[in-house]
PDB file of C-alpha atoms in Angstrom:
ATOM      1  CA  UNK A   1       0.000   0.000   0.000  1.00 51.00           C
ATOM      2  CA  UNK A   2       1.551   2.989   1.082  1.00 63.00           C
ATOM      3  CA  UNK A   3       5.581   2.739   1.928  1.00 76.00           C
ATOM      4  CA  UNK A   4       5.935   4.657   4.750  1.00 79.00           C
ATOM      5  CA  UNK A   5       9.552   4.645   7.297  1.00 87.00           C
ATOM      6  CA  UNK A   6       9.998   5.317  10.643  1.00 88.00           C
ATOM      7  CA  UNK A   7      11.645   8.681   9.492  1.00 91.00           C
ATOM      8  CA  UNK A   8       8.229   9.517   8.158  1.00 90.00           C
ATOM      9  CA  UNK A   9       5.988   8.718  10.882  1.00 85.00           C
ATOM     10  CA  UNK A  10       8.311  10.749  12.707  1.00 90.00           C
ATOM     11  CA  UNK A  11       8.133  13.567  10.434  1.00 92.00           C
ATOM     12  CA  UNK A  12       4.406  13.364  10.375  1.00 88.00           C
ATOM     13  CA  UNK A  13       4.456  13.494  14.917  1.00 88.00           C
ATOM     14  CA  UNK A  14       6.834  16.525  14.859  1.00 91.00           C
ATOM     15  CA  UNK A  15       4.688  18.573  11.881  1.00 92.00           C
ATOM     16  CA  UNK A  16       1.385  17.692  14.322  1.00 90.00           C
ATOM     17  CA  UNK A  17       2.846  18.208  17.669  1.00 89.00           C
ATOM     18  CA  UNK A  18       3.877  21.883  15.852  1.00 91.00           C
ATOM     19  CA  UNK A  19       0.348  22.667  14.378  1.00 91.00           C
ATOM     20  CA  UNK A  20      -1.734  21.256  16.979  1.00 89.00           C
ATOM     21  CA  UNK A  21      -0.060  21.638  19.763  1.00 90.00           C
ATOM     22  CA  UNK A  22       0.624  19.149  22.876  1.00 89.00           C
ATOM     23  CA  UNK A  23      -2.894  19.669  23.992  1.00 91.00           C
ATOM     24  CA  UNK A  24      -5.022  18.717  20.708  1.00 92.00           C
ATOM     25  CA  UNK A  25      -2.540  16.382  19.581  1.00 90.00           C
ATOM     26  CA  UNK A  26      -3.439  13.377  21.976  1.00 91.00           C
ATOM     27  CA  UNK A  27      -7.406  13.985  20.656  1.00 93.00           C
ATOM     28  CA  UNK A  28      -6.226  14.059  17.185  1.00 91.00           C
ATOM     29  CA  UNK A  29      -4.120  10.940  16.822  1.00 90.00           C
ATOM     30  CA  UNK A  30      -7.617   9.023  19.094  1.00 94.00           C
ATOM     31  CA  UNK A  31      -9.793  10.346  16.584  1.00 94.00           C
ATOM     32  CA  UNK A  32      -7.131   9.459  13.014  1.00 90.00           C
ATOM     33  CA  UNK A  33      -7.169   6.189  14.926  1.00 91.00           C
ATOM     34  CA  UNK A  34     -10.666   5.619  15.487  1.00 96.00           C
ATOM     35  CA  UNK A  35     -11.532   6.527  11.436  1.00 95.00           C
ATOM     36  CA  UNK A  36      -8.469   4.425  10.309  1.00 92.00           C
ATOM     37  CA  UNK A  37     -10.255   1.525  12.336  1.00 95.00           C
ATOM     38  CA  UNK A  38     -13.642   1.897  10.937  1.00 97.00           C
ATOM     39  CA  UNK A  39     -12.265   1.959   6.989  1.00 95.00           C
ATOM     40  CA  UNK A  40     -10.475  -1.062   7.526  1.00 95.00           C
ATOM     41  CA  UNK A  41     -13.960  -2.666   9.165  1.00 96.00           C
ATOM     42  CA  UNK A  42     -15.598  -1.575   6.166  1.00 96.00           C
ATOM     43  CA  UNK A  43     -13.284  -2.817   3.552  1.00 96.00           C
ATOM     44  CA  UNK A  44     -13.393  -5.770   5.175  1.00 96.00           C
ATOM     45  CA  UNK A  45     -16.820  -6.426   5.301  1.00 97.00           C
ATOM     46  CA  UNK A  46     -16.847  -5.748   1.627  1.00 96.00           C
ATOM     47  CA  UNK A  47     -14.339  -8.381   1.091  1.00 96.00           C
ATOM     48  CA  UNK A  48     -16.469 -10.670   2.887  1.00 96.00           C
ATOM     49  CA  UNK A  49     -19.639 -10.065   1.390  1.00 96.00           C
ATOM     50  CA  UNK A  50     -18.229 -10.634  -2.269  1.00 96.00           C
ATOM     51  CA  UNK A  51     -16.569 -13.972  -1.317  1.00 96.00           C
ATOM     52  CA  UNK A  52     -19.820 -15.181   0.045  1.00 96.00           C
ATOM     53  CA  UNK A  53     -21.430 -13.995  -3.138  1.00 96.00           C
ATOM     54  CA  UNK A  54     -18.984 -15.915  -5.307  1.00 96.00           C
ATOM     55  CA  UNK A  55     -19.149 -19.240  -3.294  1.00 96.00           C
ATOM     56  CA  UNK A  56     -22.614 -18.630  -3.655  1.00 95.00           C
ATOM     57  CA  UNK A  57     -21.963 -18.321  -7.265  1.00 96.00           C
ATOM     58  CA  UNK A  58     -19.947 -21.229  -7.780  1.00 95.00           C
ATOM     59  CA  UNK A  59     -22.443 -23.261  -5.868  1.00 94.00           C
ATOM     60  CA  UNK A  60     -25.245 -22.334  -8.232  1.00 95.00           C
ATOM     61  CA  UNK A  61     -23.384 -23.373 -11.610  1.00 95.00           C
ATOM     62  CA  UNK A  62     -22.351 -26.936  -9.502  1.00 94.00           C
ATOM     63  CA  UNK A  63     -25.707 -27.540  -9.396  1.00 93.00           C
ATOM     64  CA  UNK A  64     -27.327 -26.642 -12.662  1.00 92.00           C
ATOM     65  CA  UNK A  65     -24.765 -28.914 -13.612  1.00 93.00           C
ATOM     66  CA  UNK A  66     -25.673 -31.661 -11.710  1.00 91.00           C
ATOM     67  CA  UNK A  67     -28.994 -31.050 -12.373  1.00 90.00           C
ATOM     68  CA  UNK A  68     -28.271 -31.043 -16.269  1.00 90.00           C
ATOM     69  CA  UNK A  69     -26.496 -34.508 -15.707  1.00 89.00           C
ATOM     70  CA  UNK A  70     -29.114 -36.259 -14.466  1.00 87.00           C
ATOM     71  CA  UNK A  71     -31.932 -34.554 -16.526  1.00 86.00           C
ATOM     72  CA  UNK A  72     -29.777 -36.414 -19.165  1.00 87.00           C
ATOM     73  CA  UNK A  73     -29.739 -39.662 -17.300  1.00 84.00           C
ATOM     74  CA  UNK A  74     -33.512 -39.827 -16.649  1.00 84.00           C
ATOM     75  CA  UNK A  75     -34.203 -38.806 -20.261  1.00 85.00           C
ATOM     76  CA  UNK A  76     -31.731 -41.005 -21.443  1.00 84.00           C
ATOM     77  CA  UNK A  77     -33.732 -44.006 -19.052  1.00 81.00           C
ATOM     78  CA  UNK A  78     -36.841 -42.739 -20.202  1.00 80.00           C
ATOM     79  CA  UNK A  79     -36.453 -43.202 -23.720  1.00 82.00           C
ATOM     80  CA  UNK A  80     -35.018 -46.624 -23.141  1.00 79.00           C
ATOM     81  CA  UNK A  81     -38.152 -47.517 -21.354  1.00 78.00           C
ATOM     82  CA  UNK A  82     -40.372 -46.287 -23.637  1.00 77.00           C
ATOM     83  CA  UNK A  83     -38.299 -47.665 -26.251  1.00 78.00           C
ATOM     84  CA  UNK A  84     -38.754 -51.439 -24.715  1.00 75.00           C
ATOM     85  CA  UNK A  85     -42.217 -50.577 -24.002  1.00 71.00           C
ATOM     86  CA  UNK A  86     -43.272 -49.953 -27.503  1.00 69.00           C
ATOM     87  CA  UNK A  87     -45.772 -52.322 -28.879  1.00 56.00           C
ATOM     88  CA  UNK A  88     -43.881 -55.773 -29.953  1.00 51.00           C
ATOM     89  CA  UNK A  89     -44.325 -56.313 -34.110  1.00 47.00           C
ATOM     90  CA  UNK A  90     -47.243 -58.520 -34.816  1.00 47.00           C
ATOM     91  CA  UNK A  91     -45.144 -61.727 -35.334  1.00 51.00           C
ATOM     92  CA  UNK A  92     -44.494 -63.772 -32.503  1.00 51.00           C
ATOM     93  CA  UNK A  93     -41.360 -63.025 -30.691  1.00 52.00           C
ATOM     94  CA  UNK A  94     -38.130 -65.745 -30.842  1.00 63.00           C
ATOM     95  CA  UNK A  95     -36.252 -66.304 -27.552  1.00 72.00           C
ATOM     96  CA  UNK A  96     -33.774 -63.660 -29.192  1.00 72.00           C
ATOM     97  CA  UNK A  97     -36.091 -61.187 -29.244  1.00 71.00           C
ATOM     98  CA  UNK A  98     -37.043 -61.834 -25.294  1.00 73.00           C
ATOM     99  CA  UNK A  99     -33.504 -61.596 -24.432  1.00 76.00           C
ATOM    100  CA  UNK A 100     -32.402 -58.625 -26.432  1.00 77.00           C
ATOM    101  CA  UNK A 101     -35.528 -56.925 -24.778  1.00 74.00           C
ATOM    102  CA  UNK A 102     -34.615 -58.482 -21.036  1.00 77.00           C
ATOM    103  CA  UNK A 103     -31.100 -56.867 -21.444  1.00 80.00           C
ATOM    104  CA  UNK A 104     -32.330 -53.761 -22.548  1.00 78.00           C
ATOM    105  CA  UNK A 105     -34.384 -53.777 -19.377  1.00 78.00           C
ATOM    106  CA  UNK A 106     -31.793 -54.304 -17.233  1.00 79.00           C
ATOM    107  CA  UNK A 107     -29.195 -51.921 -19.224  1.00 80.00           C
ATOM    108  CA  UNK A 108     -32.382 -49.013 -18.366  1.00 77.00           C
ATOM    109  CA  UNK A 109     -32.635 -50.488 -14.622  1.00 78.00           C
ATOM    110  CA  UNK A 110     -28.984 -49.988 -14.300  1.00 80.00           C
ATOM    111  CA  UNK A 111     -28.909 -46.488 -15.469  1.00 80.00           C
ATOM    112  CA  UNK A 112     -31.401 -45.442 -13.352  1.00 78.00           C
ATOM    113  CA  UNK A 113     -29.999 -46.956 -10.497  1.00 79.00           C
ATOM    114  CA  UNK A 114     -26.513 -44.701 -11.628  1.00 80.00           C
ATOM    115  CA  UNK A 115     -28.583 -41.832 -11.701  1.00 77.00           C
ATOM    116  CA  UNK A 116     -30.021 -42.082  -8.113  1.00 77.00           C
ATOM    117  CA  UNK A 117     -27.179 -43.475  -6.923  1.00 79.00           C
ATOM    118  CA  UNK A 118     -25.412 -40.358  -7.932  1.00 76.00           C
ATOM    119  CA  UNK A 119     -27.990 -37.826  -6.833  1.00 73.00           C
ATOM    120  CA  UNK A 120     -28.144 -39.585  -3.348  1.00 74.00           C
ATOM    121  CA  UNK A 121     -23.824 -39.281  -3.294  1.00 76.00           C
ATOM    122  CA  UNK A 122     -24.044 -35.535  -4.449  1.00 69.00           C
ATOM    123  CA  UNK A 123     -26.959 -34.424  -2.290  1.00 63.00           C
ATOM    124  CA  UNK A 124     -24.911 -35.219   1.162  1.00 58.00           C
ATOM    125  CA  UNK A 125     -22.260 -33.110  -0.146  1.00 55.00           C
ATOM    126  CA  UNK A 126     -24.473 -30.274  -1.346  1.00 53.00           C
ATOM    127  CA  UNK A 127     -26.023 -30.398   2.249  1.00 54.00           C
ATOM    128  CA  UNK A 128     -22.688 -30.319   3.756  1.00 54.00           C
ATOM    129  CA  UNK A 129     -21.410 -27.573   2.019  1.00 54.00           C
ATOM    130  CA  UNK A 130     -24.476 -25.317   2.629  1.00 55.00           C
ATOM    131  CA  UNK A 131     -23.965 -26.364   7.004  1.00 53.00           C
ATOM    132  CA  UNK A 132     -20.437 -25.475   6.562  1.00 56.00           C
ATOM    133  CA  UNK A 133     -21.206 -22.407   5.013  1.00 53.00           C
ATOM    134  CA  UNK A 134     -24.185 -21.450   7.428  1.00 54.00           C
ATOM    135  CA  UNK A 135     -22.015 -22.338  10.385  1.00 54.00           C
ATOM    136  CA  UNK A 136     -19.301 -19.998   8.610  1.00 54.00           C
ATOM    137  CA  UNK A 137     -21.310 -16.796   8.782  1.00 52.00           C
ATOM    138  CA  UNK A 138     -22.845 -17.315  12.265  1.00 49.00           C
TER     139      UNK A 138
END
């Protein structure tokens, strides 16, 4: 910030002990000291406040992102399901047919399952984060 020596503190005391006097001087330096205090309170409130609103920030995009993920997931399930859940051709189905359809199934169960699996892993940590923070500002 501001590069100031001994030599010009000193300077500084001798210039206000001349102009103000020894009586006013002790009132003066209380009251620099006081409004020195109260800038640096402010400024650091400030700095505060914006880091809390860019944690906040970053929080957000996390989870439209891990909202967009699994909007993805369940639309990608979705479609499978619907997908195996279309009305079989009019022909009778072979054993191949029943099988390629049963692992379908269970390729759509699985997803799903990934998909819950990892909103029930993210939502801990999304709780977490938001105590920790909360506890943070108290």
């Amino acid at each position: 910030m501001l590069d100031i020596g001994f030599l010009e503190l000193m300077l500084i005391g001798i210039v206000a002990l001349l102009v103000l006097g020894p009586e006013r001087l002790p009132k003066a330096a209380r009251t620099t000291g006081l409004w020195i205090g109260k800038i640096k309170r402010t400024v650091s409130g400030m700095q505060r406040e914006i880091s809390a609103q860019l944690e906040a920030e970053e929080l957000r995009q996390k989870l439209n992102e891990q909202q967009k993920k699994l909007d993805d997931s369940l639309k990608k399930a979705k479609q499978d399901v619907e997908s195996i859940a279309e009305p079989a051709a009019p022909h009778r189905e072979t054993t191949a047919n029943q099988q390629t359809t049963e692992q379908r199934v269970a390729s759509a169960s699985a997803r799903l399952d990934d998909a819950l699996k990892t909103v029930r892993e993210d939502a801990p940590a999304t709780d977490q984060a938001d105590h920790q923070k909360d506890s943070n500002h108290q």
